[in-house]
Protein backbone atom coordinates (compact mmCIF):
# COMPACT_ATOMS: atom_id res chain seq x y z
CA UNK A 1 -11.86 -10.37 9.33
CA UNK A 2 -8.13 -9.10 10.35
CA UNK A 3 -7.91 -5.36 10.82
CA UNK A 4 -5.10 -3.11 9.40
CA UNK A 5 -1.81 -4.82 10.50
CA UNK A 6 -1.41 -2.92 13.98
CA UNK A 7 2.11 -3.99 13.17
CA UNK A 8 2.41 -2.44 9.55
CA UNK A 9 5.26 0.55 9.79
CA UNK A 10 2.01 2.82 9.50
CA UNK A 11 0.76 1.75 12.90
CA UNK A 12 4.14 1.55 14.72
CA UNK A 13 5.25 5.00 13.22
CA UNK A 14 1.64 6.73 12.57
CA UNK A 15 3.85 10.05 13.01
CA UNK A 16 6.01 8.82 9.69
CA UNK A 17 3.30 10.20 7.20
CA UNK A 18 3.25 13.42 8.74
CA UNK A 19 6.68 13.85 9.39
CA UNK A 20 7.06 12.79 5.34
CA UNK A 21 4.68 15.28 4.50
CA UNK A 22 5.81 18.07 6.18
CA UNK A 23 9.32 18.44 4.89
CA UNK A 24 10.01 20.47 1.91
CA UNK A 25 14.32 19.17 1.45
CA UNK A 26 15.24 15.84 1.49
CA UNK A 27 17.84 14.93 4.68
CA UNK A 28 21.09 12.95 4.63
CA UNK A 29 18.70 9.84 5.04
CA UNK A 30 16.53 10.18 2.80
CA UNK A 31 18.95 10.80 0.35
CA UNK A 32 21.10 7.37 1.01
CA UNK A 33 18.01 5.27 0.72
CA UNK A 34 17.20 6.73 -2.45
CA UNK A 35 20.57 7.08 -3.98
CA UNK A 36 20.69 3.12 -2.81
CA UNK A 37 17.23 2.25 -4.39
CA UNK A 38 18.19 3.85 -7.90
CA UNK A 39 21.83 1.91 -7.56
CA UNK A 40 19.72 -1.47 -7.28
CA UNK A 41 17.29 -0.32 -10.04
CA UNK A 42 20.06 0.22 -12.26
CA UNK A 43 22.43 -2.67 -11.32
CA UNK A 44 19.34 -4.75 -11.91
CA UNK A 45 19.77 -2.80 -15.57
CA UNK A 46 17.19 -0.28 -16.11
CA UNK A 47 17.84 2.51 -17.93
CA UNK A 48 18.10 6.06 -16.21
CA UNK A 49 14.47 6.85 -17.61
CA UNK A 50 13.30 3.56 -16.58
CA UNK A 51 14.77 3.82 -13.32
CA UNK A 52 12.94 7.11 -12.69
CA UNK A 53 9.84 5.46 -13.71
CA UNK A 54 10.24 2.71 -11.18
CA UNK A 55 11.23 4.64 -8.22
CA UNK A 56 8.43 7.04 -8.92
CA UNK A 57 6.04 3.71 -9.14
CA UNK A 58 7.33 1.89 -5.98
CA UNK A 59 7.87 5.10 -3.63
CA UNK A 60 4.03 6.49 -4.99
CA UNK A 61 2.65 2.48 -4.06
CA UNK A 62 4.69 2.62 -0.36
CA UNK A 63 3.60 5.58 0.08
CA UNK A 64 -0.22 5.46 -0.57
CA UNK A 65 -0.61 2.15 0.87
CA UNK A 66 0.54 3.75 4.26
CA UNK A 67 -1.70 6.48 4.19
CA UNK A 68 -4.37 4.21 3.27
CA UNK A 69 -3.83 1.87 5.78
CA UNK A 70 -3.59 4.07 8.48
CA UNK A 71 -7.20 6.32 7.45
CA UNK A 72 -8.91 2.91 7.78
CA UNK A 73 -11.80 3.63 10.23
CA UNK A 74 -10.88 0.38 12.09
CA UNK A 75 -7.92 -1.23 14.05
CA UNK A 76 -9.45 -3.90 15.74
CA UNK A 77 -11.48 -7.45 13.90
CA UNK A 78 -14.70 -6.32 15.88
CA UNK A 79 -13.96 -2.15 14.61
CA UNK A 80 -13.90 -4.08 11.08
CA UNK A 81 -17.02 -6.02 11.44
CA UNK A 82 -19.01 -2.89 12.55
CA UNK A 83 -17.76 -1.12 9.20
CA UNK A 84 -19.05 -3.88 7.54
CA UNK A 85 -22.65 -4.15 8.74
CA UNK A 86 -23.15 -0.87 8.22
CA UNK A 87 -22.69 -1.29 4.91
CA UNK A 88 -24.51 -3.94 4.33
CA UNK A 89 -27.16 -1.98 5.98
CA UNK A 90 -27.59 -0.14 2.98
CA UNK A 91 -26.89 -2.65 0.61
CA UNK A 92 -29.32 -1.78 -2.12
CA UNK A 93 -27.15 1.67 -1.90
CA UNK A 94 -23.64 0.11 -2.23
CA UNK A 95 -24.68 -2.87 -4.13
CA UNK A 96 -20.54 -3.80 -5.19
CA UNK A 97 -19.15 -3.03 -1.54
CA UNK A 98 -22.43 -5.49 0.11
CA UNK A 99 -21.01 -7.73 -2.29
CA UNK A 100 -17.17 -7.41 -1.40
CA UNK A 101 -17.73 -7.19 2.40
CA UNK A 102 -19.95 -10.54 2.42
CA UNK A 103 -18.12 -12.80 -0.01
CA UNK A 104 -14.49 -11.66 0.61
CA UNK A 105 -14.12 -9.13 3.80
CA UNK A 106 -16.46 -11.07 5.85
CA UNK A 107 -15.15 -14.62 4.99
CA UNK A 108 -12.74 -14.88 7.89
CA UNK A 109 -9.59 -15.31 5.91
CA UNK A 110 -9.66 -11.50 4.78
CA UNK A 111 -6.67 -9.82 5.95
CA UNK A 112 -6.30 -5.91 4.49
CA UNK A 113 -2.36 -6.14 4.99
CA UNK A 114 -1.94 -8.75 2.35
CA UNK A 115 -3.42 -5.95 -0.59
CA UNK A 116 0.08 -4.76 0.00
CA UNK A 117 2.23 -8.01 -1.15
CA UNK A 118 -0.39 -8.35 -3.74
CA UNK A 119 -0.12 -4.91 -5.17
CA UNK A 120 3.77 -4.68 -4.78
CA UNK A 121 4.05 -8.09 -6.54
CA UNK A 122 2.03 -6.72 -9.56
CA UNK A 123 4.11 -3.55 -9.62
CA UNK A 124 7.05 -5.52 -9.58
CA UNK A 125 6.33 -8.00 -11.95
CA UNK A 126 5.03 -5.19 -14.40
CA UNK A 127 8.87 -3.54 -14.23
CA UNK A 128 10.72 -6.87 -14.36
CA UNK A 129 8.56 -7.30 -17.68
CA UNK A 130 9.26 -3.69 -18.82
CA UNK A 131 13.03 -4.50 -18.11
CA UNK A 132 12.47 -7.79 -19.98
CA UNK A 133 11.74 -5.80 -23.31
């Protein structure tokens, strides 16, 4: 099983979240990227509502998947592997997770860092179709 990407942006800046969640005004920076993200999301041709609706979407998905990432209680395969016994040490408990950490965590080709491409691809291909109507 491969850990959390030690490579992700959440484990080369773990200070990022923090630092994001302890300002209450946007800076200069933050302010280009998302003036630039909501120029590409309308170019593309969104509407301004739209366009509101997507930023909120992809910046809420970024965002969560880095803070998820980086509260897994493992960074290392072995770290993983532990997690996973123990829960399949109390399997009759946690019936769904015994099942995920043996037939999909466990199988060796489990990597947690591709959930992100998979879950940006779905949020993406749900606002290409919403721009498609």
């Amino acid at each position: 099983m491969a850990p959390a990407r030690p490579g992700s942006p959440a484990w080369r800046h773990p200070w990022a979240i923090g630092l994001t969640d302890s300002r209450t005004a946007p800076g200069p920076a933050t302010l280009r990227h998302h003036d630039a993200v909501l120029g590409c999301l309308r170019a593309a041709g969104f509407s301004v509502e739209m366009t509101a609706h997507a930023i909120s979407l992809i910046d809420s998905y970024l965002y969560g998947f880095a803070v998820q990432e980086r509260s897994l209680p493992f960074t290392t395969g072995e770290e993983a592997a532990q997690v996973a016994d123990a829960i399949l040490g109390e399997a009759e408990a946690y019936p769904h997770l015994a099942e995920l950490a043996t037939e999909h965590v466990l199988s060796g080709s489990y990597d947690y860092g591709e959930e992100f491409a998979y879950g940006l691809d779905l949020v993406l291909d749900a606002l290409e179709r919403r721009l498609e109507r």
